[in-house]
Coordinates of C-alpha atoms in Angstrom, one line a residue:
X15 CA 7.0 -25.8 -3.3
X16 CA 7.3 -23.7 -6.4
X17 CA 10.0 -21.1 -7.1
X18 CA 8.4 -17.9 -8.3
X19 CA 9.5 -15.8 -11.3
X20 CA 8.0 -12.4 -10.7
X21 CA 7.2 -9.2 -12.7
X22 CA 8.7 -5.8 -11.9
X23 CA 6.3 -3.0 -12.6
X24 CA 7.9 0.1 -14.1
X25 CA 5.7 2.8 -12.6
X26 CA 7.1 6.3 -13.0
X27 CA 7.2 6.8 -9.3
X28 CA 9.6 3.8 -8.8
X29 CA 13.1 3.9 -7.6
X30 CA 15.8 3.4 -10.3
X31 CA 18.2 1.6 -7.8
X32 CA 16.4 0.1 -4.8
X33 CA 15.1 -3.2 -6.2
X34 CA 18.3 -3.7 -8.2
X35 CA 20.4 -3.3 -5.1
X36 CA 18.2 -5.7 -3.1
X37 CA 18.4 -8.5 -5.7
X38 CA 22.1 -7.8 -6.6
X39 CA 21.5 -6.6 -10.1
X40 CA 22.8 -3.7 -12.2
X41 CA 20.3 -0.8 -12.3
X42 CA 18.6 -0.5 -15.7
X43 CA 18.3 3.3 -15.4
X44 CA 14.5 2.9 -15.6
X45 CA 12.2 3.2 -12.6
X46 CA 11.4 -0.2 -10.9
X47 CA 8.4 0.4 -8.6
X48 CA 6.9 -3.0 -7.6
X49 CA 7.8 -6.6 -7.8
X50 CA 4.5 -8.6 -7.6
X51 CA 4.3 -12.1 -6.0
X52 CA 1.0 -13.9 -6.3
X53 CA -1.8 -14.8 -8.7
X54 CA -3.2 -11.3 -9.6
X55 CA -4.2 -11.7 -13.3
X56 CA -2.5 -8.3 -14.1
X57 CA 0.9 -9.9 -13.5
X58 CA 0.8 -13.4 -12.1
X59 CA 4.0 -15.0 -10.8
X60 CA 5.2 -17.8 -13.0
X61 CA 6.3 -21.3 -11.8
X62 CA 7.5 -24.5 -13.6
X63 CA 3.9 -25.6 -13.6
X64 CA 2.6 -22.5 -15.3
X65 CA 1.3 -19.1 -14.3
X66 CA 0.3 -19.2 -10.6
X67 CA -3.2 -18.0 -11.3
X68 CA -3.7 -20.9 -13.8
X69 CA -2.2 -23.4 -11.4
X70 CA -4.6 -22.3 -8.7
X71 CA -7.5 -22.2 -11.1
X72 CA -6.9 -25.7 -12.2
X73 CA -7.2 -27.2 -8.6
X74 CA -8.1 -24.4 -6.0
X75 CA -8.8 -26.8 -3.1
X76 CA -5.5 -28.7 -3.7
X77 CA -3.4 -25.5 -3.9
X78 CA -5.3 -23.3 -1.3
X79 CA -7.0 -26.0 1.0
X80 CA -10.6 -26.5 1.5
X81 CA -11.0 -23.9 4.3
X82 CA -9.3 -21.1 2.5
X83 CA -11.2 -21.8 -0.8
X84 CA -14.5 -22.0 1.1
X85 CA -13.8 -18.6 2.9
X86 CA -12.2 -16.6 0.1
X87 CA -13.3 -18.3 -3.1
X88 CA -11.1 -20.2 -5.6
X89 CA -8.2 -17.7 -5.6
X90 CA -5.3 -16.6 -3.7
X91 CA -6.8 -13.8 -1.6
X92 CA -3.7 -11.7 -1.2
X93 CA -0.9 -10.0 -3.3
X94 CA 2.5 -9.7 -1.9
X95 CA 4.9 -7.0 -3.3
X96 CA 8.3 -5.5 -2.9
X97 CA 7.6 -1.7 -3.2
X98 CA 10.3 0.8 -4.0
X99 CA 9.2 4.4 -3.9
X100 CA 11.6 7.0 -5.5
X101 CA 8.9 9.6 -5.7
X102 CA 5.5 10.1 -4.0
X103 CA 2.7 7.7 -5.0
X104 CA -0.8 9.2 -5.6
X105 CA -2.7 10.3 -2.4
X106 CA -5.5 7.7 -2.2
X107 CA -8.1 5.8 -0.3
X108 CA -9.6 2.3 -0.6
X109 CA -13.2 1.3 -0.2
X110 CA -14.6 -1.2 2.4
X111 CA -16.1 -4.5 1.1
X112 CA -19.6 -3.2 0.9
X113 CA -18.6 0.0 -0.9
X114 CA -16.5 -2.0 -3.4
X115 CA -19.3 -4.4 -4.2
X116 CA -21.8 -1.5 -4.6
X117 CA -19.4 0.6 -6.7
X118 CA -18.4 -2.3 -9.0
X119 CA -22.0 -3.3 -9.6
X120 CA -23.0 0.3 -10.4
X121 CA -20.2 0.7 -12.9
X122 CA -21.0 -2.6 -14.5
X123 CA -24.7 -1.6 -14.8
X124 CA -23.7 1.6 -16.4
X125 CA -21.5 -0.2 -18.9
X126 CA -18.2 1.6 -17.8
X127 CA -15.4 -0.5 -19.5
X128 CA -13.2 -2.1 -16.9
X129 CA -10.1 -0.5 -18.4
X130 CA -11.6 3.0 -18.8
X131 CA -9.3 5.7 -17.3
X132 CA -12.3 7.1 -15.3
X133 CA -13.5 3.8 -13.8
X134 CA -13.1 3.6 -10.1
X135 CA -13.9 0.0 -9.3
X136 CA -11.9 -2.7 -11.1
X137 CA -13.3 -5.4 -9.0
X138 CA -15.8 -6.1 -6.2
X139 CA -13.2 -6.6 -3.4
X140 CA -11.8 -4.3 -0.6
X141 CA -8.1 -3.5 -0.5
X142 CA -6.7 -3.3 3.1
X143 CA -2.9 -3.3 3.0
X144 CA 0.1 -3.5 5.1
X145 CA 3.6 -1.9 4.4
X146 CA 6.7 -3.1 6.3
X147 CA 9.8 -1.0 5.9
X148 CA 13.1 -2.6 4.7
X149 CA 14.8 0.7 4.7
X150 CA 13.9 4.1 6.4
X151 CA 10.4 4.8 4.8
X152 CA 8.5 7.9 4.6
X153 CA 4.7 8.1 4.2
X154 CA 1.5 9.9 4.9
X155 CA -1.3 8.1 6.8
X156 CA -4.6 9.3 8.2
X157 CA -5.8 12.8 9.1
X158 CA -3.9 14.8 11.5
X159 CA -5.9 16.6 14.3
X160 CA -7.5 19.7 12.7
X161 CA -6.1 22.1 15.3
X162 CA -2.5 20.9 14.5
X163 CA -3.1 21.2 10.8
X164 CA -4.5 24.7 11.3
X165 CA -1.2 25.7 13.1
X166 CA 0.9 24.1 10.3
X167 CA -1.0 25.9 7.6
X168 CA -1.1 29.3 9.4
X169 CA 2.7 29.3 9.9
X170 CA 3.2 29.3 6.2
X171 CA 1.7 32.8 6.0
X172 CA -0.1 32.2 2.7
X173 CA -3.2 34.3 2.6
X174 CA -5.3 32.0 0.4
X175 CA -4.9 29.3 3.1
X176 CA -6.7 31.4 5.7
X177 CA -10.2 30.1 4.9
X178 CA -8.9 26.5 5.5
X179 CA -7.3 27.5 8.7
X180 CA -10.6 29.2 9.9
X181 CA -12.6 26.1 9.0
X182 CA -10.3 23.7 10.8
X183 CA -10.5 25.8 14.0
X184 CA -14.2 26.5 13.8
X185 CA -15.9 23.3 12.8
X186 CA -16.2 20.0 14.6
X187 CA -13.6 17.5 13.4
X188 CA -15.5 15.5 10.8
X189 CA -17.0 18.7 9.3
X190 CA -13.8 20.5 9.3
X191 CA -11.9 17.8 7.5
X192 CA -14.7 17.2 5.0
X193 CA -15.2 20.9 4.2
X194 CA -11.4 21.6 3.8
X195 CA -10.7 18.5 1.6
X196 CA -13.7 19.3 -0.5
X197 CA -12.7 22.9 -0.9
X198 CA -9.1 22.0 -1.9
X199 CA -10.2 19.4 -4.5
X200 CA -12.9 21.6 -5.9
X201 CA -11.0 24.8 -6.1
X202 CA -10.4 26.6 -9.4
X203 CA -7.2 24.9 -10.9
X204 CA -5.4 28.1 -11.7
X205 CA -6.0 29.6 -8.3
X206 CA -5.0 26.4 -6.6
X207 CA -1.8 26.1 -8.6
X208 CA -0.8 29.6 -7.5
X209 CA -1.6 28.7 -3.9
X210 CA 0.5 25.6 -4.2
X211 CA 3.3 27.6 -5.6
X212 CA 3.2 30.0 -2.6
X213 CA 3.0 27.1 -0.2
X214 CA 6.0 25.4 -1.9
X215 CA 8.2 28.5 -1.6
X216 CA 7.2 28.9 2.0
X217 CA 7.8 25.2 2.8
X218 CA 11.3 25.3 1.3
X219 CA 12.1 28.4 3.4
X220 CA 10.9 27.0 6.7
X221 CA 12.2 23.5 6.3
X222 CA 11.9 21.1 9.3
X223 CA 8.3 19.7 9.4
X224 CA 7.6 21.2 6.0
X225 CA 10.4 19.4 4.1
X226 CA 8.1 16.4 3.1
X227 CA 5.6 18.8 1.5
X228 CA 8.2 20.7 -0.3
X229 CA 9.5 17.4 -1.7
X230 CA 6.0 16.4 -2.8
X231 CA 5.6 19.8 -4.6
X232 CA 8.8 19.2 -6.4
X233 CA 7.4 16.2 -8.0
X234 CA 3.8 17.5 -8.4
X235 CA 4.1 21.3 -8.9
X236 CA 0.7 23.0 -8.7
X237 CA -1.2 19.8 -7.7
X238 CA -4.0 20.3 -5.1
X239 CA -2.8 17.1 -3.6
X240 CA 0.1 19.1 -2.0
X241 CA -2.4 20.9 0.2
X242 CA -4.4 17.8 0.8
X243 CA -1.3 16.0 1.9
X244 CA -0.7 18.6 4.7
X245 CA -4.0 17.4 6.3
X246 CA -2.3 14.0 6.9
X247 CA 0.1 12.6 9.5
X248 CA 3.7 12.3 8.3
X249 CA 5.1 8.9 9.3
X250 CA 8.8 7.8 9.2
X251 CA 9.2 4.1 9.6
X252 CA 12.4 2.4 10.6
X253 CA 13.3 -1.1 9.1
X254 CA 11.0 -3.7 10.5
X255 CA 8.2 -1.2 11.4
X256 CA 4.9 -1.3 9.5
X257 CA 1.7 0.5 8.8
X258 CA -1.8 -1.0 8.4
X259 CA -4.1 0.9 6.1
X260 CA -7.8 0.1 6.4
X261 CA -10.8 1.3 4.3
X262 CA -11.3 5.0 4.0
X263 CA -8.0 6.1 5.4
X264 CA -6.1 8.5 3.1
X265 CA -2.5 7.7 2.6
X266 CA 0.5 8.1 0.3
X267 CA 4.0 6.5 0.3
X268 CA 6.7 9.0 -0.4
X269 CA 10.1 7.3 -0.3
X270 CA 11.7 4.0 0.7
X271 CA 11.8 0.2 0.1
X272 CA 9.3 -2.1 1.8
X273 CA 7.3 -5.4 1.7
X274 CA 3.7 -4.7 1.0
X275 CA 0.8 -7.1 1.3
X276 CA -2.8 -6.5 0.4
X277 CA -6.1 -8.1 -0.4
X278 CA -6.2 -9.1 -4.0
X279 CA -7.9 -6.0 -5.4
X280 CA -7.0 -3.0 -7.5
X281 CA -9.6 -0.6 -6.2
X282 CA -8.2 2.9 -5.6
X283 CA -9.9 6.4 -5.2
X284 CA -7.3 9.1 -5.8
X285 CA -7.2 12.5 -4.0
X286 CA -4.3 14.0 -5.9
X287 CA -0.5 13.7 -6.7
X288 CA -1.4 12.0 -10.0
X289 CA -2.3 12.7 -13.6
X290 CA -4.9 10.0 -13.3
X291 CA -8.7 10.4 -12.8
X292 CA -9.8 12.0 -9.5
X293 CA -13.6 11.5 -8.9
X294 CA -14.2 13.9 -6.1
X295 CA -17.9 13.0 -5.2
X296 CA -17.1 9.4 -5.0
X297 CA -13.9 10.0 -3.1
X298 CA -15.7 12.0 -0.5
X299 CA -18.1 9.2 0.0
X300 CA -15.4 6.7 0.7
X301 CA -13.1 8.8 3.0
X302 CA -13.4 8.4 6.8
X303 CA -13.2 12.0 8.0
X304 CA -11.7 11.4 11.4
X305 CA -8.2 12.2 12.9
X306 CA -6.3 9.0 13.6
X307 CA -3.0 7.9 15.1
X308 CA -1.1 6.2 12.3
X309 CA -0.5 3.3 14.7
X310 CA 3.1 2.2 13.7
X311 CA 3.2 -1.6 14.0
X312 CA 6.2 -3.6 15.4
X313 CA 6.2 -7.4 15.0
X314 CA 5.1 -9.5 18.0
X315 CA 7.5 -12.3 18.6
X316 CA 6.4 -15.9 19.3
X317 CA 8.2 -18.7 21.0
X318 CA 8.8 -20.3 17.6
X319 CA 10.8 -17.2 16.4
X320 CA 8.0 -16.0 14.1
X321 CA 7.4 -12.3 14.3
X322 CA 3.8 -11.5 13.4
X323 CA 2.4 -8.2 12.1
X324 CA -1.1 -8.3 13.6
X325 CA -4.0 -6.9 11.5
X326 CA -7.8 -7.0 11.9
X327 CA -8.5 -8.8 8.6
X328 CA -8.2 -12.4 7.4
X329 CA -7.2 -12.1 3.7
X330 CA -3.6 -11.9 4.7
X331 CA -1.2 -12.5 7.6
X332 CA 2.4 -11.2 7.3
X333 CA 5.2 -12.4 9.5
X334 CA 8.9 -12.7 9.3
X335 CA 11.8 -14.9 10.6
X336 CA 15.2 -13.3 11.3
X337 CA 17.4 -16.4 11.1
X338 CA 20.6 -16.4 13.1
X339 CA 23.6 -18.4 12.0
X340 CA 23.3 -22.2 12.7
X341 CA 19.7 -21.8 13.9
X342 CA 17.6 -25.0 13.8
X343 CA 15.2 -25.3 10.9
X344 CA 11.7 -23.8 11.3
X345 CA 8.8 -26.0 10.2
X346 CA 6.3 -23.7 8.5
X347 CA 4.0 -26.5 7.3
X348 CA 0.4 -25.3 7.6
X349 CA -3.1 -25.9 6.3
X350 CA -3.1 -22.6 4.4
X351 CA -1.3 -21.5 1.2
X352 CA 1.9 -19.4 1.7
X353 CA 4.4 -17.3 -0.2
X354 CA 7.9 -17.1 1.3
X355 CA 10.1 -14.1 0.4
X356 CA 13.8 -13.7 1.3
X357 CA 15.0 -10.1 1.9
X358 CA 18.4 -10.7 3.4
X359 CA 21.1 -13.4 3.6
X360 CA 20.6 -16.8 2.1
X361 CA 17.6 -19.0 3.2
X362 CA 16.9 -22.6 2.5
X363 CA 13.1 -23.2 1.9
X364 CA 12.5 -26.9 1.4
X365 CA 14.7 -27.9 -1.6
X366 CA 15.0 -24.3 -2.7
X367 CA 17.7 -21.7 -2.0
X368 CA 16.4 -18.2 -1.8
X369 CA 18.5 -15.0 -1.9
X370 CA 17.2 -11.4 -1.5
X371 CA 14.2 -10.8 -3.8
X372 CA 13.6 -14.5 -4.4
X373 CA 10.4 -16.1 -3.4
X374 CA 8.4 -19.4 -3.3
X375 CA 4.7 -20.5 -3.4
X376 CA 3.9 -23.3 -0.9
X377 CA 0.6 -25.1 -1.6
X378 CA -1.4 -26.0 1.4
X379 CA 0.0 -29.0 3.5
X380 CA 3.3 -29.0 1.6
X381 CA 6.3 -29.6 3.8
X382 CA 8.0 -26.3 4.4
X383 CA 11.1 -26.0 6.5
X384 CA 13.3 -22.8 6.5
X385 CA 16.8 -22.5 7.6
X386 CA 19.9 -20.5 6.9
X387 CA 21.2 -17.1 7.8
X388 CA 19.0 -14.1 6.8
X389 CA 15.5 -12.8 6.8
X390 CA 12.4 -14.4 5.3
X391 CA 8.9 -13.0 5.2
X392 CA 5.9 -15.3 5.3
X393 CA 2.6 -14.4 3.7
X394 CA -0.5 -16.5 4.3
X395 CA -4.1 -16.2 5.3
X396 CA -6.4 -16.7 8.4
X397 CA -8.8 -19.4 7.3

């Protein structure tokens, strides 16, 4: 079992206090957005044996097991994070596996540098993800029913929104959502900025259900993503609740601290709330234009005490153990690779002691018992 030393990414939207408070450190005053745990080459975890990606590359079957290596290739197929949002993240979607392979191959053929700011596909993998709240957590997930969005927009009494309201009420669901999102993202920037300014003033005046969008506009004044965000369900998670985000589902995280796990990919198509590149035609090809229930997940308890967040994909499986005082050790030895993350209390994992924010990599078959008093998340795969 390897203790992990992990990189904290200082993205501008990160909280300046949440990760520091979790790990018991003094805030640096700078944003701390994500702590990465895994073997992603962009910021691999470090062990006493070397960087985790290099450890796995040297002996993938020994570290991952024959079944996982055969199914997912010679790499750890997931990336685990602690995510701390102090401001809204970009409104975004992720491609499915076929779309990712096609998009990556196309950009490779056209010679688009992988680090080019206008490149959409950094790799050929999909990026389903799961976010589990550690604190109250606000986000946007999936399209709201068009009729409900029409009512929300109409109550703002902003004249330039009337064409969107009419489309949402007159067209079938898929056509209505597609046409409105297309119109918002393709509008004249100056006219859209004026519309967003009027929407922001109205949202602040009305409050209530409009408060999240007034908050978004505070961080991204004039951004068309403010209007696009109003097409989506606003979701408030309580600690322990989670959201699964599949391919083509537009989403954004607004505020809060959580444990996030995803397939090991960096493919993002942005809709707004960002200074980064927005490829509208490619985005519209990827988005699933259907109203959806966000589907808040609560863990399903097992007789062993493991609480599992069920998802429809195999690249990752997230669960947690809430360990009461003096509980018997839990044997987590398994035929798949694991990362263990402590988020509360003090947990003993094998020979290691983990406190909040500390984590360990468990190679396949390695003896893994956890005990203590606290909460430990377990990330593994379905092989």
